Coordinates of N, CA, C and O in Angstrom, one line a residue:
E1 N 127.4 139.2 115.2 CA 127.6 138.3 116.2 C 127.9 138.7 117.7 O 127.7 138.4 118.6
E2 N 129.0 139.6 117.7 CA 129.5 140.3 118.6 C 128.5 140.9 119.5 O 128.4 140.8 120.8
L3 N 127.7 141.7 118.8 CA 126.5 142.4 119.5 C 125.6 141.5 120.2 O 125.0 141.7 121.2
I4 N 125.2 140.2 119.3 CA 124.4 139.5 119.9 C 124.8 138.7 121.2 O 124.1 138.5 122.1
S5 N 126.1 138.5 121.2 CA 126.7 138.0 122.3 C 126.6 139.0 123.7 O 126.8 138.5 124.7
K6 N 126.6 140.1 123.4 CA 126.6 141.2 124.3 C 125.2 141.4 124.9 O 125.0 142.5 125.5
G7 N 124.1 140.7 124.3 CA 122.8 140.8 124.8 C 121.9 141.8 123.9 O 120.7 141.9 124.2
Y8 N 122.2 142.0 122.6 CA 121.7 142.7 121.8 C 120.7 141.9 120.9 O 121.0 140.6 120.8
K9 N 119.5 142.3 120.6 CA 118.5 141.5 119.7 C 118.6 142.1 118.5 O 119.0 143.4 118.4
A10 N 118.3 141.4 117.4 CA 118.4 141.8 116.1 C 117.3 141.9 115.3 O 116.3 140.9 115.3
Y11 N 117.0 142.8 114.5 CA 115.8 143.1 113.6 C 116.4 143.6 112.3 O 117.3 144.7 112.2
E12 N 116.2 142.7 111.3 CA 116.7 143.0 110.0 C 115.7 142.8 108.7 O 115.1 142.2 108.7
N13 N 116.3 143.5 107.6 CA 115.8 143.4 106.3 C 117.0 143.3 105.2 O 118.2 143.1 105.7
E14 N 116.9 143.4 104.1 CA 117.9 143.3 103.1 C 118.7 144.5 103.0 O 119.9 144.6 102.5
E15 N 118.5 145.6 103.8 CA 119.3 146.8 103.8 C 120.0 147.1 105.1 O 121.0 147.8 105.0
I16 N 119.4 146.8 106.3 CA 119.9 147.2 107.5 C 119.6 146.1 108.5 O 118.7 145.4 108.6
C17 N 120.6 146.0 109.5 CA 120.3 145.2 110.7 C 120.5 146.1 111.9 O 121.4 146.8 112.0
V18 N 119.2 146.0 112.8 CA 119.2 147.1 113.7 C 119.5 146.0 115.0 O 118.8 145.0 115.0
F19 N 120.2 146.6 116.0 CA 120.7 145.8 117.1 C 120.0 146.8 118.4 O 120.1 147.7 118.4
W20 N 119.2 146.0 119.3 CA 118.8 146.7 120.4 C 119.3 145.9 121.7 O 118.9 144.7 121.9
N21 N 119.5 146.6 122.7 CA 120.0 146.0 124.1 C 119.1 146.6 125.0 O 119.3 147.8 125.4
P22 N 118.0 145.9 125.6 CA 117.2 146.5 126.6 C 117.9 146.8 127.9 O 117.4 147.7 128.4
D23 N 119.0 146.1 128.3 CA 119.7 146.5 129.4 C 120.4 147.8 129.4 O 120.6 148.5 130.4
L24 N 120.6 148.2 128.1 CA 121.3 149.5 128.0 C 120.4 150.8 127.8 O 120.7 151.9 127.9
C25 N 119.3 150.5 127.3 CA 118.2 151.5 127.1 C 117.9 152.4 128.2 O 117.6 151.8 129.4
K26 N 118.0 153.6 128.0 CA 117.6 154.5 129.0 C 116.3 155.3 128.9 O 115.9 156.3 129.5
H27 N 115.6 154.7 127.9 CA 114.1 155.3 127.5 C 114.2 156.7 127.3 O 113.2 157.4 127.7
A28 N 115.1 157.2 126.6 CA 115.1 158.7 126.2 C 114.1 158.9 125.2 O 113.5 160.1 125.1
G29 N 113.6 158.1 124.4 CA 112.5 158.2 123.5 C 113.1 158.8 122.1 O 112.2 159.3 121.4
E30 N 114.4 159.2 121.9 CA 114.8 159.7 120.8 C 114.4 158.8 119.5 O 114.1 159.4 118.5
C31 N 114.4 157.5 119.5 CA 114.1 156.7 118.4 C 112.7 157.0 118.0 O 112.3 157.0 116.8
I32 N 111.8 156.9 119.1 CA 110.3 157.0 118.8 C 110.0 158.4 118.2 O 109.2 158.6 117.3
K33 N 110.7 159.4 118.8 CA 110.4 161.0 118.4 C 110.9 160.9 116.9 O 110.3 161.7 116.0
S34 N 112.1 160.2 116.5 CA 112.7 160.3 115.2 C 111.9 159.5 114.2 O 111.7 160.0 113.1
N35 N 111.2 158.3 114.6 CA 110.6 157.7 113.6 C 109.7 156.6 114.5 O 110.0 155.6 114.6
N36 N 108.5 157.1 114.6 CA 107.5 156.4 115.4 C 106.8 155.2 114.5 O 106.1 154.5 115.0
K37 N 107.1 155.2 113.2 CA 106.7 154.0 112.4 C 107.6 152.8 112.5 O 107.0 151.6 112.6
V38 N 108.7 153.1 112.6 CA 109.9 152.0 113.0 C 109.8 151.6 114.4 O 109.7 150.3 114.7
F39 N 109.8 152.5 115.3 CA 110.0 152.2 116.7 C 108.6 152.6 117.3 O 108.1 153.7 117.5
D40 N 108.0 151.4 117.8 CA 106.5 151.6 118.3 C 106.5 150.7 119.5 O 106.3 149.4 119.3
V41 N 106.4 151.2 120.8 CA 106.5 150.4 122.0 C 105.3 149.6 122.2 O 105.1 148.8 123.0
S42 N 104.2 150.0 121.6 CA 102.8 149.5 121.7 C 102.7 148.1 120.8 O 101.5 147.4 120.8
R43 N 103.8 148.0 120.0 CA 103.7 146.8 119.1 C 104.7 145.9 119.5 O 105.8 146.1 120.1
R44 N 104.5 144.4 119.3 CA 105.6 143.4 119.3 C 105.9 142.6 118.1 O 104.9 142.3 117.4
P45 N 107.2 142.7 117.4 CA 108.0 143.4 118.0 C 108.1 145.0 117.9 O 107.3 145.5 117.0
W46 N 108.8 145.5 118.7 CA 108.6 147.0 118.8 C 109.4 147.7 117.6 O 109.2 148.9 117.3
V47 N 110.4 147.0 117.0 CA 111.3 147.5 115.9 C 110.5 146.8 114.6 O 110.8 145.6 114.6
D48 N 110.2 147.6 113.8 CA 109.7 147.0 112.3 C 110.5 147.6 111.3 O 110.3 148.9 110.9
V49 N 111.7 147.2 110.8 CA 112.5 147.7 109.8 C 111.7 147.9 108.5 O 112.5 148.5 107.6
S50 N 110.7 147.2 108.3 CA 110.0 147.5 106.9 C 109.4 148.7 106.8 O 108.7 149.1 105.9
Q51 N 109.3 149.5 107.8 CA 108.4 150.9 107.8 C 109.0 152.0 107.3 O 108.6 153.1 107.2
A52 N 110.4 152.0 107.0 CA 111.3 153.2 106.6 C 112.4 152.7 105.9 O 112.9 151.6 105.9
P53 N 112.9 153.5 105.0 CA 114.3 153.1 104.4 C 115.4 153.1 105.3 O 115.3 153.8 106.6
A54 N 116.4 152.2 104.9 CA 117.6 152.1 106.0 C 118.3 153.5 106.4 O 118.5 153.7 107.4
S55 N 118.2 154.5 105.5 CA 118.9 155.7 105.8 C 118.1 156.5 107.1 O 118.7 157.1 107.8
E56 N 116.7 156.4 106.9 CA 115.8 157.0 108.0 C 116.1 156.3 109.3 O 116.1 156.9 110.3
I57 N 116.0 155.1 109.1 CA 116.4 154.2 110.3 C 117.5 154.5 111.1 O 117.6 154.7 112.1
A58 N 118.6 154.6 110.0 CA 120.0 154.9 110.8 C 120.0 156.2 111.3 O 120.6 156.6 112.4
A59 N 119.4 157.2 110.8 CA 119.4 158.7 111.2 C 118.7 158.8 112.5 O 119.1 159.3 113.6
A60 N 117.6 157.9 112.9 CA 116.9 157.8 114.1 C 117.9 157.2 115.1 O 118.0 157.7 116.2
I61 N 118.6 156.0 114.8 CA 119.4 155.3 115.7 C 120.7 156.1 116.2 O 121.1 156.2 117.2
D62 N 121.2 157.0 115.2 CA 122.2 157.8 115.5 C 121.9 159.0 116.6 O 122.8 159.3 117.3
K63 N 120.5 159.1 117.0 CA 120.3 160.0 118.0 C 120.1 159.3 119.4 O 119.7 159.9 120.3
C64 N 120.3 158.0 119.5 CA 120.1 157.3 120.7 C 121.3 157.6 121.6 O 122.5 157.3 121.3
P65 N 121.0 158.1 122.8 CA 122.3 158.5 123.6 C 122.8 157.3 124.5 O 123.9 157.6 124.9
S66 N 122.2 156.3 124.5 CA 122.7 155.2 125.3 C 123.4 154.1 124.5 O 124.1 153.2 125.2
Q67 N 123.3 154.2 123.3 CA 123.8 153.2 122.3 C 123.2 151.6 122.6 O 123.7 150.7 122.2
A68 N 121.9 151.9 123.1 CA 121.1 150.7 123.2 C 120.7 150.2 121.8 O 120.6 149.1 121.5
L69 N 120.6 151.2 120.7 CA 120.3 150.9 119.5 C 121.5 151.0 118.5 O 122.2 152.2 118.9
R70 N 121.8 150.1 117.9 CA 122.9 150.3 116.9 C 122.6 149.6 115.7 O 121.5 148.9 115.5
Y71 N 123.3 149.7 114.6 CA 122.9 149.3 113.2 C 124.0 149.0 112.4 O 125.3 149.4 112.7
E72 N 123.8 148.1 111.6 CA 124.9 147.6 110.4 C 124.1 147.8 109.1 O 123.0 147.3 108.8
L73 N 124.6 148.6 108.1 CA 124.1 148.6 106.8 C 124.6 147.4 106.0 O 125.7 147.0 106.3
K74 N 123.8 147.0 105.2 CA 124.2 145.8 104.5 C 124.8 146.2 103.0 O 124.4 147.2 102.6

């Protein structure tokens, strides 16, 4: 809830909750380079956590230089 109150949007499944804050995003594209099945800007919503295991999603988010993407494992 703390991240939501700071402007983050949530995308979740039973393994992971991904948070994204568009105001912090620097569009470095590291998420897309790391996993373009989960992160696809041509799709709405652009984050689809059903497309990879939580460990792969977390690894992609760990490369985000701006911390616009964050996650919590369940």
